[in-house]
């Protein structure tokens, strides 16, 4: 499974890259606004930081076909690794088709059902982003939607898309995503950091080091 960071925070991306655990970045208007930055300068900086081989999703703000296509062309011109995020509303699916025909890489966002994922994949979206956490918030199973999309993609070779498990809220979402066929998980930095954590690792490391130190002290004293 590839790990994307779901953030527009440059320091978090730098840390993820330093760990060798950032295969790409996704943003949305909320995440960019949280950094208090204009979309274009934030996305350009992130694209340069991660390098040309790691995709960076930048979302459109328009909600009509022509506006989305215009914004998609603009975002795609910012860097070669920009992926344009378009919502799976009817105008969005139309725009996905137009943009993918132009060679622009699309990430279909705000996916909450397998039906929406099917529409986006048929329109040429390269990435399908089911929002797992937000689905769980309303008492549905976001992971079940991931499972359905993964089954659908396995059945139809012509649907050439990858699942980005989005709206991941905790480590459990990442782990379950690996079992359900998500190709990528995009996660907040906090979740990436939590993946390292286990109390027995800390206790075990402390014991290994103190046992060895004790033996060295004994030898030193002898
Ligand atoms: O970027 C889309 C998605 O990952 C947002 O997550 O936590 O705001 O539901 P969240």
JSON list of N, CA and C in Angstrom, two decimals, residues 22-97:
[
{"chain": "A", "resi": 22, "resn": "UNK", "atom": "N", "xyz": [6.41, 8.87, 2.49]},
{"chain": "A", "resi": 22, "resn": "UNK", "atom": "CA", "xyz": [5.45, 9.76, 1.81]},
{"chain": "A", "resi": 22, "resn": "UNK", "atom": "C", "xyz": [5.57, 9.51, 0.31]},
{"chain": "A", "resi": 23, "resn": "UNK", "atom": "N", "xyz": [4.59, 8.79, -0.23]},
{"chain": "A", "resi": 23, "resn": "UNK", "atom": "CA", "xyz": [4.60, 8.47, -1.66]},
{"chain": "A", "resi": 23, "resn": "UNK", "atom": "C", "xyz": [3.83, 9.49, -2.49]},
{"chain": "A", "resi": 24, "resn": "UNK", "atom": "N", "xyz": [3.20, 10.43, -1.82]},
{"chain": "A", "resi": 24, "resn": "UNK", "atom": "CA", "xyz": [2.42, 11.44, -2.51]},
{"chain": "A", "resi": 24, "resn": "UNK", "atom": "C", "xyz": [1.69, 12.28, -1.49]},
{"chain": "A", "resi": 25, "resn": "UNK", "atom": "N", "xyz": [0.97, 13.29, -1.98]},
{"chain": "A", "resi": 25, "resn": "UNK", "atom": "CA", "xyz": [0.26, 14.22, -1.09]},
{"chain": "A", "resi": 25, "resn": "UNK", "atom": "C", "xyz": [-1.12, 14.48, -1.67]},
{"chain": "A", "resi": 26, "resn": "UNK", "atom": "N", "xyz": [-2.11, 14.56, -0.78]},
{"chain": "A", "resi": 26, "resn": "UNK", "atom": "CA", "xyz": [-3.42, 15.04, -1.21]},
{"chain": "A", "resi": 26, "resn": "UNK", "atom": "C", "xyz": [-3.76, 16.27, -0.38]},
{"chain": "A", "resi": 27, "resn": "UNK", "atom": "N", "xyz": [-4.42, 17.21, -1.04]},
{"chain": "A", "resi": 27, "resn": "UNK", "atom": "CA", "xyz": [-4.90, 18.39, -0.32]},
{"chain": "A", "resi": 27, "resn": "UNK", "atom": "C", "xyz": [-6.37, 18.57, -0.67]},
{"chain": "A", "resi": 28, "resn": "UNK", "atom": "N", "xyz": [-7.01, 19.44, 0.06]},
{"chain": "A", "resi": 28, "resn": "UNK", "atom": "CA", "xyz": [-8.36, 19.88, -0.31]},
{"chain": "A", "resi": 28, "resn": "UNK", "atom": "C", "xyz": [-8.45, 21.34, 0.09]},
{"chain": "A", "resi": 29, "resn": "UNK", "atom": "N", "xyz": [-9.51, 22.06, -0.31]},
{"chain": "A", "resi": 29, "resn": "UNK", "atom": "CA", "xyz": [-9.56, 23.48, 0.02]},
{"chain": "A", "resi": 29, "resn": "UNK", "atom": "C", "xyz": [-9.47, 23.76, 1.52]},
{"chain": "A", "resi": 30, "resn": "UNK", "atom": "N", "xyz": [-10.06, 22.88, 2.34]},
{"chain": "A", "resi": 30, "resn": "UNK", "atom": "CA", "xyz": [-10.00, 23.07, 3.79]},
{"chain": "A", "resi": 30, "resn": "UNK", "atom": "C", "xyz": [-8.57, 22.99, 4.29]},
{"chain": "A", "resi": 31, "resn": "UNK", "atom": "N", "xyz": [-7.82, 21.99, 3.80]},
{"chain": "A", "resi": 31, "resn": "UNK", "atom": "CA", "xyz": [-6.44, 21.81, 4.27]},
{"chain": "A", "resi": 31, "resn": "UNK", "atom": "C", "xyz": [-5.54, 22.97, 3.84]},
{"chain": "A", "resi": 32, "resn": "UNK", "atom": "N", "xyz": [-5.76, 23.49, 2.63]},
{"chain": "A", "resi": 32, "resn": "UNK", "atom": "CA", "xyz": [-4.95, 24.63, 2.16]},
{"chain": "A", "resi": 32, "resn": "UNK", "atom": "C", "xyz": [-5.32, 25.87, 2.98]},
{"chain": "A", "resi": 33, "resn": "UNK", "atom": "N", "xyz": [-6.62, 26.06, 3.21]},
{"chain": "A", "resi": 33, "resn": "UNK", "atom": "CA", "xyz": [-7.07, 27.22, 4.00]},
{"chain": "A", "resi": 33, "resn": "UNK", "atom": "C", "xyz": [-6.51, 27.17, 5.41]},
{"chain": "A", "resi": 34, "resn": "UNK", "atom": "N", "xyz": [-6.40, 25.96, 5.97]},
{"chain": "A", "resi": 34, "resn": "UNK", "atom": "CA", "xyz": [-5.85, 25.79, 7.33]},
{"chain": "A", "resi": 34, "resn": "UNK", "atom": "C", "xyz": [-4.43, 26.34, 7.44]},
{"chain": "A", "resi": 35, "resn": "UNK", "atom": "N", "xyz": [-3.69, 26.30, 6.32]},
{"chain": "A", "resi": 35, "resn": "UNK", "atom": "CA", "xyz": [-2.31, 26.83, 6.32]},
{"chain": "A", "resi": 35, "resn": "UNK", "atom": "C", "xyz": [-2.27, 28.31, 6.02]},
{"chain": "A", "resi": 36, "resn": "UNK", "atom": "N", "xyz": [-3.46, 28.90, 5.70]},
{"chain": "A", "resi": 36, "resn": "UNK", "atom": "CA", "xyz": [-3.55, 30.33, 5.42]},
{"chain": "A", "resi": 36, "resn": "UNK", "atom": "C", "xyz": [-2.81, 30.72, 4.15]},
{"chain": "A", "resi": 37, "resn": "UNK", "atom": "N", "xyz": [-2.84, 29.84, 3.15]},
{"chain": "A", "resi": 37, "resn": "UNK", "atom": "CA", "xyz": [-2.06, 30.12, 1.93]},
{"chain": "A", "resi": 37, "resn": "UNK", "atom": "C", "xyz": [-2.96, 30.08, 0.70]},
{"chain": "A", "resi": 38, "resn": "UNK", "atom": "N", "xyz": [-2.49, 30.72, -0.35]},
{"chain": "A", "resi": 38, "resn": "UNK", "atom": "CA", "xyz": [-3.17, 30.63, -1.64]},
{"chain": "A", "resi": 38, "resn": "UNK", "atom": "C", "xyz": [-2.88, 29.26, -2.21]},
{"chain": "A", "resi": 39, "resn": "UNK", "atom": "N", "xyz": [-3.87, 28.70, -2.91]},
{"chain": "A", "resi": 39, "resn": "UNK", "atom": "CA", "xyz": [-3.74, 27.34, -3.45]},
{"chain": "A", "resi": 39, "resn": "UNK", "atom": "C", "xyz": [-2.52, 27.20, -4.36]},
{"chain": "A", "resi": 40, "resn": "UNK", "atom": "N", "xyz": [-2.35, 28.16, -5.28]},
{"chain": "A", "resi": 40, "resn": "UNK", "atom": "CA", "xyz": [-1.28, 27.99, -6.28]},
{"chain": "A", "resi": 40, "resn": "UNK", "atom": "C", "xyz": [0.11, 27.95, -5.66]},
{"chain": "A", "resi": 41, "resn": "UNK", "atom": "N", "xyz": [0.39, 28.90, -4.78]},
{"chain": "A", "resi": 41, "resn": "UNK", "atom": "CA", "xyz": [1.76, 28.90, -4.22]},
{"chain": "A", "resi": 41, "resn": "UNK", "atom": "C", "xyz": [1.99, 27.71, -3.30]},
{"chain": "A", "resi": 42, "resn": "UNK", "atom": "N", "xyz": [0.95, 27.29, -2.59]},
{"chain": "A", "resi": 42, "resn": "UNK", "atom": "CA", "xyz": [1.09, 26.11, -1.71]},
{"chain": "A", "resi": 42, "resn": "UNK", "atom": "C", "xyz": [1.35, 24.86, -2.55]},
{"chain": "A", "resi": 43, "resn": "UNK", "atom": "N", "xyz": [0.57, 24.68, -3.60]},
{"chain": "A", "resi": 43, "resn": "UNK", "atom": "CA", "xyz": [0.70, 23.46, -4.42]},
{"chain": "A", "resi": 43, "resn": "UNK", "atom": "C", "xyz": [2.04, 23.45, -5.16]},
{"chain": "A", "resi": 44, "resn": "UNK", "atom": "N", "xyz": [2.43, 24.60, -5.68]},
{"chain": "A", "resi": 44, "resn": "UNK", "atom": "CA", "xyz": [3.73, 24.66, -6.38]},
{"chain": "A", "resi": 44, "resn": "UNK", "atom": "C", "xyz": [4.87, 24.27, -5.43]},
{"chain": "A", "resi": 45, "resn": "UNK", "atom": "N", "xyz": [4.82, 24.79, -4.20]},
{"chain": "A", "resi": 45, "resn": "UNK", "atom": "CA", "xyz": [5.89, 24.48, -3.25]},
{"chain": "A", "resi": 45, "resn": "UNK", "atom": "C", "xyz": [5.89, 22.98, -2.90]},
{"chain": "A", "resi": 46, "resn": "UNK", "atom": "N", "xyz": [4.71, 22.43, -2.67]},
{"chain": "A", "resi": 46, "resn": "UNK", "atom": "CA", "xyz": [4.62, 21.01, -2.29]},
{"chain": "A", "resi": 46, "resn": "UNK", "atom": "C", "xyz": [5.11, 20.13, -3.45]},
{"chain": "A", "resi": 47, "resn": "UNK", "atom": "N", "xyz": [4.73, 20.49, -4.67]},
{"chain": "A", "resi": 47, "resn": "UNK", "atom": "CA", "xyz": [5.15, 19.69, -5.83]},
{"chain": "A", "resi": 47, "resn": "UNK", "atom": "C", "xyz": [6.68, 19.68, -5.96]},
{"chain": "A", "resi": 48, "resn": "UNK", "atom": "N", "xyz": [7.28, 20.82, -5.75]},
{"chain": "A", "resi": 48, "resn": "UNK", "atom": "CA", "xyz": [8.73, 20.90, -5.86]},
{"chain": "A", "resi": 48, "resn": "UNK", "atom": "C", "xyz": [9.39, 20.10, -4.74]},
{"chain": "A", "resi": 49, "resn": "UNK", "atom": "N", "xyz": [8.81, 20.20, -3.55]},
{"chain": "A", "resi": 49, "resn": "UNK", "atom": "CA", "xyz": [9.36, 19.51, -2.38]},
{"chain": "A", "resi": 49, "resn": "UNK", "atom": "C", "xyz": [9.36, 17.99, -2.56]},
{"chain": "A", "resi": 50, "resn": "UNK", "atom": "N", "xyz": [8.26, 17.44, -3.07]},
{"chain": "A", "resi": 50, "resn": "UNK", "atom": "CA", "xyz": [8.15, 15.98, -3.15]},
{"chain": "A", "resi": 50, "resn": "UNK", "atom": "C", "xyz": [8.79, 15.41, -4.42]},
{"chain": "A", "resi": 51, "resn": "UNK", "atom": "N", "xyz": [9.02, 16.26, -5.41]},
{"chain": "A", "resi": 51, "resn": "UNK", "atom": "CA", "xyz": [9.66, 15.79, -6.64]},
{"chain": "A", "resi": 51, "resn": "UNK", "atom": "C", "xyz": [8.66, 15.25, -7.64]},
{"chain": "A", "resi": 52, "resn": "UNK", "atom": "N", "xyz": [9.09, 15.10, -8.89]},
{"chain": "A", "resi": 52, "resn": "UNK", "atom": "CA", "xyz": [8.15, 14.80, -9.97]},
{"chain": "A", "resi": 52, "resn": "UNK", "atom": "C", "xyz": [7.50, 13.42, -9.92]},
{"chain": "A", "resi": 53, "resn": "UNK", "atom": "N", "xyz": [8.07, 12.49, -9.14]},
{"chain": "A", "resi": 53, "resn": "UNK", "atom": "CA", "xyz": [7.51, 11.13, -9.13]},
{"chain": "A", "resi": 53, "resn": "UNK", "atom": "C", "xyz": [6.40, 10.92, -8.10]},
{"chain": "A", "resi": 54, "resn": "UNK", "atom": "N", "xyz": [6.16, 11.92, -7.28]},
{"chain": "A", "resi": 54, "resn": "UNK", "atom": "CA", "xyz": [5.11, 11.76, -6.27]},
{"chain": "A", "resi": 54, "resn": "UNK", "atom": "C", "xyz": [3.93, 12.66, -6.62]},
{"chain": "A", "resi": 55, "resn": "UNK", "atom": "N", "xyz": [2.73, 12.06, -6.81]},
{"chain": "A", "resi": 55, "resn": "UNK", "atom": "CA", "xyz": [1.58, 12.87, -7.16]},
{"chain": "A", "resi": 55, "resn": "UNK", "atom": "C", "xyz": [1.09, 13.78, -6.03]},
{"chain": "A", "resi": 56, "resn": "UNK", "atom": "N", "xyz": [0.61, 14.95, -6.41]},
{"chain": "A", "resi": 56, "resn": "UNK", "atom": "CA", "xyz": [0.08, 15.92, -5.45]},
{"chain": "A", "resi": 56, "resn": "UNK", "atom": "C", "xyz": [-1.31, 16.35, -5.93]},
{"chain": "A", "resi": 57, "resn": "UNK", "atom": "N", "xyz": [-2.32, 16.05, -5.14]},
{"chain": "A", "resi": 57, "resn": "UNK", "atom": "CA", "xyz": [-3.69, 16.39, -5.55]},
{"chain": "A", "resi": 57, "resn": "UNK", "atom": "C", "xyz": [-4.04, 17.82, -5.16]},
{"chain": "A", "resi": 58, "resn": "UNK", "atom": "N", "xyz": [-4.58, 18.55, -6.13]},
{"chain": "A", "resi": 58, "resn": "UNK", "atom": "CA", "xyz": [-5.07, 19.92, -5.90]},
{"chain": "A", "resi": 58, "resn": "UNK", "atom": "C", "xyz": [-6.51, 19.97, -6.41]},
{"chain": "A", "resi": 59, "resn": "UNK", "atom": "N", "xyz": [-7.40, 20.48, -5.58]},
{"chain": "A", "resi": 59, "resn": "UNK", "atom": "CA", "xyz": [-8.84, 20.40, -5.90]},
{"chain": "A", "resi": 59, "resn": "UNK", "atom": "C", "xyz": [-9.34, 21.63, -6.65]},
{"chain": "A", "resi": 60, "resn": "UNK", "atom": "N", "xyz": [-10.34, 21.42, -7.50]},
{"chain": "A", "resi": 60, "resn": "UNK", "atom": "CA", "xyz": [-10.99, 22.56, -8.16]},
{"chain": "A", "resi": 60, "resn": "UNK", "atom": "C", "xyz": [-11.98, 23.19, -7.19]},
{"chain": "A", "resi": 61, "resn": "UNK", "atom": "N", "xyz": [-12.29, 24.46, -7.45]},
{"chain": "A", "resi": 61, "resn": "UNK", "atom": "CA", "xyz": [-13.27, 25.17, -6.61]},
{"chain": "A", "resi": 61, "resn": "UNK", "atom": "C", "xyz": [-14.57, 25.41, -7.37]},
{"chain": "A", "resi": 62, "resn": "UNK", "atom": "N", "xyz": [-14.49, 25.38, -8.70]},
{"chain": "A", "resi": 62, "resn": "UNK", "atom": "CA", "xyz": [-15.70, 25.59, -9.51]},
{"chain": "A", "resi": 62, "resn": "UNK", "atom": "C", "xyz": [-16.63, 24.38, -9.36]},
{"chain": "A", "resi": 63, "resn": "UNK", "atom": "N", "xyz": [-17.91, 24.59, -9.63]},
{"chain": "A", "resi": 63, "resn": "UNK", "atom": "CA", "xyz": [-18.86, 23.47, -9.54]},
{"chain": "A", "resi": 63, "resn": "UNK", "atom": "C", "xyz": [-19.60, 23.25, -10.87]},
{"chain": "A", "resi": 64, "resn": "UNK", "atom": "N", "xyz": [-19.18, 23.97, -11.92]},
{"chain": "A", "resi": 64, "resn": "UNK", "atom": "CA", "xyz": [-19.77, 23.74, -13.24]},
{"chain": "A", "resi": 64, "resn": "UNK", "atom": "C", "xyz": [-18.70, 23.17, -14.16]},
{"chain": "A", "resi": 65, "resn": "UNK", "atom": "N", "xyz": [-19.15, 22.47, -15.20]},
{"chain": "A", "resi": 65, "resn": "UNK", "atom": "CA", "xyz": [-18.22, 21.76, -16.10]},
{"chain": "A", "resi": 65, "resn": "UNK", "atom": "C", "xyz": [-17.12, 22.67, -16.64]},
{"chain": "A", "resi": 66, "resn": "UNK", "atom": "N", "xyz": [-17.50, 23.78, -17.25]},
{"chain": "A", "resi": 66, "resn": "UNK", "atom": "CA", "xyz": [-16.49, 24.62, -17.91]},
{"chain": "A", "resi": 66, "resn": "UNK", "atom": "C", "xyz": [-15.51, 25.21, -16.89]},
{"chain": "A", "resi": 67, "resn": "UNK", "atom": "N", "xyz": [-16.05, 25.62, -15.76]},
{"chain": "A", "resi": 67, "resn": "UNK", "atom": "CA", "xyz": [-15.18, 26.18, -14.71]},
{"chain": "A", "resi": 67, "resn": "UNK", "atom": "C", "xyz": [-14.21, 25.13, -14.19]},
{"chain": "A", "resi": 68, "resn": "UNK", "atom": "N", "xyz": [-14.71, 23.92, -13.99]},
{"chain": "A", "resi": 68, "resn": "UNK", "atom": "CA", "xyz": [-13.83, 22.85, -13.48]},
{"chain": "A", "resi": 68, "resn": "UNK", "atom": "C", "xyz": [-12.73, 22.54, -14.49]},
{"chain": "A", "resi": 69, "resn": "UNK", "atom": "N", "xyz": [-13.10, 22.48, -15.77]},
{"chain": "A", "resi": 69, "resn": "UNK", "atom": "CA", "xyz": [-12.10, 22.15, -16.80]},
{"chain": "A", "resi": 69, "resn": "UNK", "atom": "C", "xyz": [-11.04, 23.25, -16.86]},
{"chain": "A", "resi": 70, "resn": "UNK", "atom": "N", "xyz": [-11.51, 24.50, -16.78]},
{"chain": "A", "resi": 70, "resn": "UNK", "atom": "CA", "xyz": [-10.56, 25.62, -16.83]},
{"chain": "A", "resi": 70, "resn": "UNK", "atom": "C", "xyz": [-9.60, 25.54, -15.63]},
{"chain": "A", "resi": 71, "resn": "UNK", "atom": "N", "xyz": [-10.16, 25.31, -14.44]},
{"chain": "A", "resi": 71, "resn": "UNK", "atom": "CA", "xyz": [-9.30, 25.24, -13.24]},
{"chain": "A", "resi": 71, "resn": "UNK", "atom": "C", "xyz": [-8.39, 24.01, -13.30]},
{"chain": "A", "resi": 72, "resn": "UNK", "atom": "N", "xyz": [-8.89, 22.92, -13.85]},
{"chain": "A", "resi": 72, "resn": "UNK", "atom": "CA", "xyz": [-8.07, 21.69, -13.95]},
{"chain": "A", "resi": 72, "resn": "UNK", "atom": "C", "xyz": [-6.86, 21.95, -14.85]},
{"chain": "A", "resi": 73, "resn": "UNK", "atom": "N", "xyz": [-7.10, 22.63, -15.97]},
{"chain": "A", "resi": 73, "resn": "UNK", "atom": "CA", "xyz": [-5.99, 22.94, -16.89]},
{"chain": "A", "resi": 73, "resn": "UNK", "atom": "C", "xyz": [-4.96, 23.84, -16.21]},
{"chain": "A", "resi": 74, "resn": "UNK", "atom": "N", "xyz": [-5.49, 24.80, -15.45]},
{"chain": "A", "resi": 74, "resn": "UNK", "atom": "CA", "xyz": [-4.60, 25.73, -14.74]},
{"chain": "A", "resi": 74, "resn": "UNK", "atom": "C", "xyz": [-3.75, 24.97, -13.71]},
{"chain": "A", "resi": 75, "resn": "UNK", "atom": "N", "xyz": [-4.43, 24.16, -12.87]},
{"chain": "A", "resi": 75, "resn": "UNK", "atom": "CA", "xyz": [-3.68, 23.40, -11.83]},
{"chain": "A", "resi": 75, "resn": "UNK", "atom": "C", "xyz": [-2.67, 22.46, -12.47]},
{"chain": "A", "resi": 76, "resn": "UNK", "atom": "N", "xyz": [-3.05, 21.82, -13.55]},
{"chain": "A", "resi": 76, "resn": "UNK", "atom": "CA", "xyz": [-2.14, 20.86, -14.21]},
{"chain": "A", "resi": 76, "resn": "UNK", "atom": "C", "xyz": [-0.91, 21.57, -14.76]},
{"chain": "A", "resi": 77, "resn": "UNK", "atom": "N", "xyz": [-1.03, 22.88, -15.00]},
{"chain": "A", "resi": 77, "resn": "UNK", "atom": "CA", "xyz": [0.13, 23.62, -15.55]},
{"chain": "A", "resi": 77, "resn": "UNK", "atom": "C", "xyz": [1.12, 24.02, -14.45]},
{"chain": "A", "resi": 78, "resn": "UNK", "atom": "N", "xyz": [0.72, 23.88, -13.18]},
{"chain": "A", "resi": 78, "resn": "UNK", "atom": "CA", "xyz": [1.60, 24.31, -12.08]},
{"chain": "A", "resi": 78, "resn": "UNK", "atom": "C", "xyz": [2.81, 23.40, -11.93]},
{"chain": "A", "resi": 79, "resn": "UNK", "atom": "N", "xyz": [2.61, 22.11, -12.17]},
{"chain": "A", "resi": 79, "resn": "UNK", "atom": "CA", "xyz": [3.73, 21.15, -12.05]},
{"chain": "A", "resi": 79, "resn": "UNK", "atom": "C", "xyz": [3.32, 19.85, -12.72]},
{"chain": "A", "resi": 80, "resn": "UNK", "atom": "N", "xyz": [4.31, 19.06, -13.11]},
{"chain": "A", "resi": 80, "resn": "UNK", "atom": "CA", "xyz": [3.97, 17.83, -13.85]},
{"chain": "A", "resi": 80, "resn": "UNK", "atom": "C", "xyz": [3.34, 16.76, -12.96]},
{"chain": "A", "resi": 81, "resn": "UNK", "atom": "N", "xyz": [3.54, 16.88, -11.63]},
{"chain": "A", "resi": 81, "resn": "UNK", "atom": "CA", "xyz": [2.98, 15.86, -10.74]},
{"chain": "A", "resi": 81, "resn": "UNK", "atom": "C", "xyz": [1.63, 16.26, -10.12]},
{"chain": "A", "resi": 82, "resn": "UNK", "atom": "N", "xyz": [1.03, 17.34, -10.62]},
{"chain": "A", "resi": 82, "resn": "UNK", "atom": "CA", "xyz": [-0.29, 17.72, -10.10]},
{"chain": "A", "resi": 82, "resn": "UNK", "atom": "C", "xyz": [-1.35, 16.74, -10.59]},
{"chain": "A", "resi": 83, "resn": "UNK", "atom": "N", "xyz": [-2.16, 16.29, -9.65]},
{"chain": "A", "resi": 83, "resn": "UNK", "atom": "CA", "xyz": [-3.35, 15.50, -9.97]},
{"chain": "A", "resi": 83, "resn": "UNK", "atom": "C", "xyz": [-4.53, 16.38, -9.59]},
{"chain": "A", "resi": 84, "resn": "UNK", "atom": "N", "xyz": [-5.51, 16.48, -10.47]},
{"chain": "A", "resi": 84, "resn": "UNK", "atom": "CA", "xyz": [-6.62, 17.39, -10.20]},
{"chain": "A", "resi": 84, "resn": "UNK", "atom": "C", "xyz": [-7.78, 16.64, -9.55]},
{"chain": "A", "resi": 85, "resn": "UNK", "atom": "N", "xyz": [-8.18, 17.17, -8.40]},
{"chain": "A", "resi": 85, "resn": "UNK", "atom": "CA", "xyz": [-9.29, 16.57, -7.65]},
{"chain": "A", "resi": 85, "resn": "UNK", "atom": "C", "xyz": [-10.60, 17.21, -8.08]},
{"chain": "A", "resi": 86, "resn": "UNK", "atom": "N", "xyz": [-11.52, 16.36, -8.48]},
{"chain": "A", "resi": 86, "resn": "UNK", "atom": "CA", "xyz": [-12.83, 16.84, -8.94]},
{"chain": "A", "resi": 86, "resn": "UNK", "atom": "C", "xyz": [-13.92, 16.04, -8.20]},
{"chain": "A", "resi": 87, "resn": "UNK", "atom": "N", "xyz": [-14.95, 16.73, -7.70]},
{"chain": "A", "resi": 87, "resn": "UNK", "atom": "CA", "xyz": [-16.01, 16.01, -6.96]},
{"chain": "A", "resi": 87, "resn": "UNK", "atom": "C", "xyz": [-16.93, 15.22, -7.91]},
{"chain": "A", "resi": 88, "resn": "UNK", "atom": "N", "xyz": [-17.50, 14.13, -7.38]},
{"chain": "A", "resi": 88, "resn": "UNK", "atom": "CA", "xyz": [-18.33, 13.25, -8.23]},
{"chain": "A", "resi": 88, "resn": "UNK", "atom": "C", "xyz": [-19.78, 13.71, -8.35]},
{"chain": "A", "resi": 89, "resn": "UNK", "atom": "N", "xyz": [-19.97, 15.00, -8.59]},
{"chain": "A", "resi": 89, "resn": "UNK", "atom": "CA", "xyz": [-21.30, 15.50, -8.94]},
{"chain": "A", "resi": 89, "resn": "UNK", "atom": "C", "xyz": [-21.45, 15.36, -10.45]},
{"chain": "A", "resi": 90, "resn": "UNK", "atom": "N", "xyz": [-22.68, 15.47, -11.00]},
{"chain": "A", "resi": 90, "resn": "UNK", "atom": "CA", "xyz": [-22.83, 15.28, -12.46]},
{"chain": "A", "resi": 90, "resn": "UNK", "atom": "C", "xyz": [-21.90, 16.16, -13.30]},
{"chain": "A", "resi": 91, "resn": "UNK", "atom": "N", "xyz": [-21.83, 17.45, -12.97]},
{"chain": "A", "resi": 91, "resn": "UNK", "atom": "CA", "xyz": [-20.93, 18.33, -13.73]},
{"chain": "A", "resi": 91, "resn": "UNK", "atom": "C", "xyz": [-19.47, 17.89, -13.57]},
{"chain": "A", "resi": 92, "resn": "UNK", "atom": "N", "xyz": [-19.17, 17.37, -12.39]},
{"chain": "A", "resi": 92, "resn": "UNK", "atom": "CA", "xyz": [-17.81, 16.91, -12.12]},
{"chain": "A", "resi": 92, "resn": "UNK", "atom": "C", "xyz": [-17.45, 15.69, -12.95]},
{"chain": "A", "resi": 93, "resn": "UNK", "atom": "N", "xyz": [-18.38, 14.76, -13.05]},
{"chain": "A", "resi": 93, "resn": "UNK", "atom": "CA", "xyz": [-18.10, 13.55, -13.83]},
{"chain": "A", "resi": 93, "resn": "UNK", "atom": "C", "xyz": [-17.92, 13.92, -15.31]},
{"chain": "A", "resi": 94, "resn": "UNK", "atom": "N", "xyz": [-18.73, 14.87, -15.77]},
{"chain": "A", "resi": 94, "resn": "UNK", "atom": "CA", "xyz": [-18.54, 15.36, -17.15]},
{"chain": "A", "resi": 94, "resn": "UNK", "atom": "C", "xyz": [-17.15, 15.98, -17.32]},
{"chain": "A", "resi": 95, "resn": "UNK", "atom": "N", "xyz": [-16.78, 16.78, -16.32]},
{"chain": "A", "resi": 95, "resn": "UNK", "atom": "CA", "xyz": [-15.46, 17.44, -16.37]},
{"chain": "A", "resi": 95, "resn": "UNK", "atom": "C", "xyz": [-14.33, 16.41, -16.31]},
{"chain": "A", "resi": 96, "resn": "UNK", "atom": "N", "xyz": [-14.55, 15.33, -15.53]},
{"chain": "A", "resi": 96, "resn": "UNK", "atom": "CA", "xyz": [-13.51, 14.28, -15.45]},
{"chain": "A", "resi": 96, "resn": "UNK", "atom": "C", "xyz": [-13.26, 13.70, -16.83]},
{"chain": "A", "resi": 97, "resn": "UNK", "atom": "N", "xyz": [-14.35, 13.45, -17.56]},
{"chain": "A", "resi": 97, "resn": "UNK", "atom": "CA", "xyz": [-14.22, 12.87, -18.90]},
{"chain": "A", "resi": 97, "resn": "UNK", "atom": "C", "xyz": [-13.46, 13.84, -19.82]}
]
